[in-house]
JSON list of C-alpha atoms in Angstrom, two decimals:
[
{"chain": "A", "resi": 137, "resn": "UNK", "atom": "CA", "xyz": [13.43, -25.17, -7.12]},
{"chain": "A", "resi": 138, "resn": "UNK", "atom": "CA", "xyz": [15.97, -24.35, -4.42]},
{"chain": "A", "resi": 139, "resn": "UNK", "atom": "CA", "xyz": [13.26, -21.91, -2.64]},
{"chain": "A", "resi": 140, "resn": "UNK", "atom": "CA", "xyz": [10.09, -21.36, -1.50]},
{"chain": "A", "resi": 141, "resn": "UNK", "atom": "CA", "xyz": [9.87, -17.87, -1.49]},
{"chain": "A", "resi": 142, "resn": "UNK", "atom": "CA", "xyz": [11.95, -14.33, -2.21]},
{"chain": "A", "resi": 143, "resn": "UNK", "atom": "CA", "xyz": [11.26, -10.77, -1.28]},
{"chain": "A", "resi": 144, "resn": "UNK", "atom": "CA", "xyz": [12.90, -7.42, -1.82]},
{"chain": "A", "resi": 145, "resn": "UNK", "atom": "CA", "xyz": [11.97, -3.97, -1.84]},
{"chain": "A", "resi": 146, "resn": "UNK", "atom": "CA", "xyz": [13.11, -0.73, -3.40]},
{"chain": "A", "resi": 147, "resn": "UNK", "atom": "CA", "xyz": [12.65, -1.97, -6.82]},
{"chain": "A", "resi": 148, "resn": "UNK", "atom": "CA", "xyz": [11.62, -0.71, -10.32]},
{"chain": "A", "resi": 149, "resn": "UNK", "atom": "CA", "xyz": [9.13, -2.50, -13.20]},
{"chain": "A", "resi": 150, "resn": "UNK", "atom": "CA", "xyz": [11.73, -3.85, -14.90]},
{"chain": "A", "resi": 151, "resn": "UNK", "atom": "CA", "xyz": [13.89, -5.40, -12.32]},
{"chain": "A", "resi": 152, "resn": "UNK", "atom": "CA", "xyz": [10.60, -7.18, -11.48]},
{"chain": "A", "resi": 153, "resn": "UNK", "atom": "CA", "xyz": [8.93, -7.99, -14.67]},
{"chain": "A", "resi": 154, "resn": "UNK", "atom": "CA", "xyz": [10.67, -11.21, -15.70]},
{"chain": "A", "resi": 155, "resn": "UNK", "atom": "CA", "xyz": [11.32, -12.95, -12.98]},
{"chain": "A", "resi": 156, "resn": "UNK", "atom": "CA", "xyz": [7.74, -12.37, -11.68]},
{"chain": "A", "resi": 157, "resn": "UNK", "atom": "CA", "xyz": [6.69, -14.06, -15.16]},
{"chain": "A", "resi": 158, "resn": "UNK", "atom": "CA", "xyz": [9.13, -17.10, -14.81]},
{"chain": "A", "resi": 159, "resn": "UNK", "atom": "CA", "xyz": [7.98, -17.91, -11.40]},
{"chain": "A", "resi": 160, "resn": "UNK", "atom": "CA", "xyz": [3.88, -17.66, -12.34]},
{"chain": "A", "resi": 161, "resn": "UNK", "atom": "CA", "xyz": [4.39, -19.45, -15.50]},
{"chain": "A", "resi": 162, "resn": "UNK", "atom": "CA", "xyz": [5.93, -22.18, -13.05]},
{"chain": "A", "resi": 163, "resn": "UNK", "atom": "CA", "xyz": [2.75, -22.34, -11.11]},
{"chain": "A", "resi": 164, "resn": "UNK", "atom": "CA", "xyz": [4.20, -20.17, -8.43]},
{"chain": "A", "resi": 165, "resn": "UNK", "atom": "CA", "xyz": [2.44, -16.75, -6.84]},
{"chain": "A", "resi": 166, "resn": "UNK", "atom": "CA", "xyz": [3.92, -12.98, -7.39]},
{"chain": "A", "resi": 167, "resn": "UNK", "atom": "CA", "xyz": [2.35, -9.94, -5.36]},
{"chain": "A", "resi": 168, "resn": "UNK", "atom": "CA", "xyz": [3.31, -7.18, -3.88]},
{"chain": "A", "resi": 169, "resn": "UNK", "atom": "CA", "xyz": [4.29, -6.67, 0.13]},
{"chain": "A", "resi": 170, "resn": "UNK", "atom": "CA", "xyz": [0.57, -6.01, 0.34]},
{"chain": "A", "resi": 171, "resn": "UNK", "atom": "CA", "xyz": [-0.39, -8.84, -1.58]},
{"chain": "A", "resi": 172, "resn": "UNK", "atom": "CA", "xyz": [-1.80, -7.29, -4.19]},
{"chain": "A", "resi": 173, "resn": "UNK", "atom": "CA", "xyz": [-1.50, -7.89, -8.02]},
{"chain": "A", "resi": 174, "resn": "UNK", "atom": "CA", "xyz": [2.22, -6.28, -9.98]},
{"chain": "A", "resi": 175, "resn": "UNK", "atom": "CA", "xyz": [1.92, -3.10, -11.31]},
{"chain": "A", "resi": 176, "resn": "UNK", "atom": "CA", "xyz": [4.57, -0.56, -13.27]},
{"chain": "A", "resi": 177, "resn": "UNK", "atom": "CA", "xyz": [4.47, 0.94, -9.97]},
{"chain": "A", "resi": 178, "resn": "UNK", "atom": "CA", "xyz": [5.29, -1.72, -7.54]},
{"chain": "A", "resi": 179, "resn": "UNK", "atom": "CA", "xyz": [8.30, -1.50, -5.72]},
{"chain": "A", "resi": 180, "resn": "UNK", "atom": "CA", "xyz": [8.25, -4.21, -3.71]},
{"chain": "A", "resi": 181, "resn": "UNK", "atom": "CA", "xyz": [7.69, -8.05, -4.91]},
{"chain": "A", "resi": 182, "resn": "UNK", "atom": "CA", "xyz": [6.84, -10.98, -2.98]},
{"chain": "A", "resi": 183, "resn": "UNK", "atom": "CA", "xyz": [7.57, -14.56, -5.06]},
{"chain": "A", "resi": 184, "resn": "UNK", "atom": "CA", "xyz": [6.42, -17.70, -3.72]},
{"chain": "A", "resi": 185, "resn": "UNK", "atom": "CA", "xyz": [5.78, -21.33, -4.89]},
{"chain": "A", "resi": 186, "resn": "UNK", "atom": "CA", "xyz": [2.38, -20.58, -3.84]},
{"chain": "A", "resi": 187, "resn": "UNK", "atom": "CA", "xyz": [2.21, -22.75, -1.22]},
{"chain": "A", "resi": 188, "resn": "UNK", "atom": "CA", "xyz": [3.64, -20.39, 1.82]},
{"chain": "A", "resi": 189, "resn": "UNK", "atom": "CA", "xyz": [2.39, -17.13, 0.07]},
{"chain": "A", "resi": 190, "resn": "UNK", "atom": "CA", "xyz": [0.10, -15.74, 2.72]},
{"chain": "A", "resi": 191, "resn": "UNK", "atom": "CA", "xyz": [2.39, -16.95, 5.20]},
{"chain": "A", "resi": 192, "resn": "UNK", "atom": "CA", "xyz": [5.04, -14.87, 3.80]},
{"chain": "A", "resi": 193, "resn": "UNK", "atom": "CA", "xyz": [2.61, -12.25, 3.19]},
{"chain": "A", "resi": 194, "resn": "UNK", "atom": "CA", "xyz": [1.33, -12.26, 7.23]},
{"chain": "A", "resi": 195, "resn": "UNK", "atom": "CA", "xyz": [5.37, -11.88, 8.20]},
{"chain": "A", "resi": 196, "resn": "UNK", "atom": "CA", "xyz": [5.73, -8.54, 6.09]},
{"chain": "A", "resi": 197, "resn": "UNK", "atom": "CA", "xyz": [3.08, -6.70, 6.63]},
{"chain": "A", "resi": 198, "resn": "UNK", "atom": "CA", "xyz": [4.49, -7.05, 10.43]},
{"chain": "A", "resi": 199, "resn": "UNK", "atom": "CA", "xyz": [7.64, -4.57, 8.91]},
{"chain": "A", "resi": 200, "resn": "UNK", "atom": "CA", "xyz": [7.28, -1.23, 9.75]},
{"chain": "A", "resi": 201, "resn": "UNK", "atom": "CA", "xyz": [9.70, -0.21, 6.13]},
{"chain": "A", "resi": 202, "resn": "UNK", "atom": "CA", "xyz": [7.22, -2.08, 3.82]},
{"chain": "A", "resi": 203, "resn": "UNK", "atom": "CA", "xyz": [5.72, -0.16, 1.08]}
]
């Protein structure tokens, strides 16, 4: 893939739903900006290759605006 990881917030169930099922199904990570498991209520996503997801994870929960 062309990258490692992607994050945005401010975001309903279904602009999250299938990309966060392409990038799992591809052996990659999905969570929220507190790491935990998608819901129909998230509205933030974290996607990673798995590799540099609590690295990613350490660096947002450093934002003051994360959800």
């Amino acid at each position: 893939g062309r990258l490692e990881g992607y994050w945005e917030q401010q975001l309903n169930a279904w602009d999250i739903s299938a990309g966060a099922l392409i990038v799992q199904e591809a052996g990659g990570t999905v969570t929220d900006y507190h790491g935990n498991a998608l819901t129909h209520k998230s509205q933030s996503v974290l996607a990673t290759n798995g590799l540099i997801h609590q690295q990613l994870l350490a660096v947002l929960k450093g934002q003051s605006n994360a959800d």
